[in-house]
mmCIF file of C-alpha atoms in Angstrom:
data_model
loop_
_atom_site.group_PDB
_atom_site.id
_atom_site.type_symbol
_atom_site.label_atom_id
_atom_site.label_comp_id
_atom_site.label_asym_id
_atom_site.label_seq_id
_atom_site.Cartn_x
_atom_site.Cartn_y
_atom_site.Cartn_z
ATOM 1 C CA MET O 1 20.500 6.094 19.658
ATOM 2 C CA PRO O 2 18.123 3.102 19.705
ATOM 3 C CA LYS O 3 17.032 1.309 16.565
ATOM 4 C CA MET O 4 13.845 2.467 14.815
ATOM 5 C CA LYS O 5 10.904 0.116 15.291
ATOM 6 C CA THR O 6 8.955 -0.925 12.216
ATOM 7 C CA ASN O 7 5.267 -0.014 12.385
ATOM 8 C CA SER O 8 3.548 -3.414 12.454
ATOM 9 C CA GLY O 9 0.480 -2.147 10.563
ATOM 10 C CA ALA O 10 2.655 -0.799 7.739
ATOM 11 C CA LYS O 11 4.700 -4.003 7.718
ATOM 12 C CA LYS O 12 1.537 -5.954 6.813
ATOM 13 C CA ARG O 13 0.354 -3.468 4.161
ATOM 14 C CA TYR O 14 3.467 -2.518 2.173
ATOM 15 C CA THR O 15 6.143 -4.468 0.343
ATOM 16 C CA LEU O 16 9.377 -3.134 -1.080
ATOM 17 C CA THR O 17 10.213 -3.684 -4.758
ATOM 18 C CA GLY O 18 13.678 -4.382 -6.107
ATOM 19 C CA THR O 19 14.047 -0.798 -7.328
ATOM 20 C CA GLY O 20 13.173 0.644 -3.888
ATOM 21 C CA LYS O 21 9.557 1.599 -4.612
ATOM 22 C CA ILE O 22 6.810 0.642 -2.186
ATOM 23 C CA LYS O 23 3.952 -1.566 -3.369
ATOM 24 C CA ARG O 24 0.488 -1.311 -1.849
ATOM 25 C CA LYS O 25 -2.977 -2.793 -2.280
ATOM 26 C CA HIS O 26 -5.947 -0.743 -3.432
ATOM 27 C CA ALA O 27 -8.730 0.211 -1.036
ATOM 28 C CA TYR O 28 -12.468 -0.548 -1.526
ATOM 29 C CA LYS O 29 -12.029 -4.219 -2.452
ATOM 30 C CA SER O 30 -13.184 -5.863 0.780
ATOM 31 C CA HIS O 31 -16.995 -5.652 0.938
ATOM 32 C CA ILE O 32 -20.124 -4.226 -0.765
ATOM 33 C CA LEU O 33 -18.861 -5.615 -4.057
ATOM 34 C CA THR O 34 -22.263 -6.190 -5.692
ATOM 35 C CA LYS O 35 -22.714 -2.592 -6.796
ATOM 36 C CA LYS O 36 -19.183 -2.299 -8.193
ATOM 37 C CA SER O 37 -18.575 -3.213 -11.820
ATOM 38 C CA THR O 38 -16.439 -6.201 -12.763
ATOM 39 C CA LYS O 39 -13.893 -3.919 -14.413
ATOM 40 C CA ARG O 40 -13.592 -1.781 -11.294
ATOM 41 C CA LYS O 41 -13.167 -4.819 -9.014
ATOM 42 C CA ARG O 42 -10.571 -6.322 -11.339
ATOM 43 C CA ASN O 43 -8.533 -3.103 -11.418
ATOM 44 C CA LEU O 44 -8.704 -2.802 -7.620
ATOM 45 C CA GLY O 45 -7.179 -6.275 -7.382
ATOM 46 C CA TYR O 46 -3.877 -5.189 -8.906
ATOM 47 C CA PHE O 47 -1.071 -3.699 -6.838
ATOM 48 C CA GLY O 48 -0.350 0.013 -6.887
ATOM 49 C CA VAL O 49 2.747 2.011 -6.034
ATOM 50 C CA VAL O 50 2.850 4.501 -3.156
ATOM 51 C CA ASP O 51 2.814 8.068 -4.483
ATOM 52 C CA LYS O 52 6.024 10.097 -4.350
ATOM 53 C CA ALA O 53 4.415 12.543 -1.896
ATOM 54 C CA ASP O 54 3.665 9.723 0.581
ATOM 55 C CA GLU O 55 6.800 7.673 0.000
ATOM 56 C CA ARG O 56 8.861 9.365 2.730
ATOM 57 C CA ASN O 57 6.189 8.723 5.383
ATOM 58 C CA ALA O 58 5.805 5.096 4.311
ATOM 59 C CA LYS O 59 9.577 4.563 4.505
ATOM 60 C CA LEU O 60 9.642 6.073 8.003
ATOM 61 C CA LEU O 61 6.905 3.652 9.081
ATOM 62 C CA LEU O 62 8.913 0.780 7.645
ATOM 63 C CA ALA O 63 12.082 2.137 9.332
ATOM 64 C CA LEU O 64 13.910 2.252 6.006
ATOM 65 C CA LYS O 65 15.376 5.798 6.298
#
């Protein structure tokens, strides 16, 4: 059976942590920032972790198993 190809879009968006979790960036931080509060923009800047329900799909995209 051939090797799984990594999805190149997912490769750019996700990073794997040392414990095997998948880190991601928050959405809504790219434009129309004037109406968003400073607190909201600051919290969107931090990394999040992919939810357990979506973790399997993200790992398939990254060809991790």
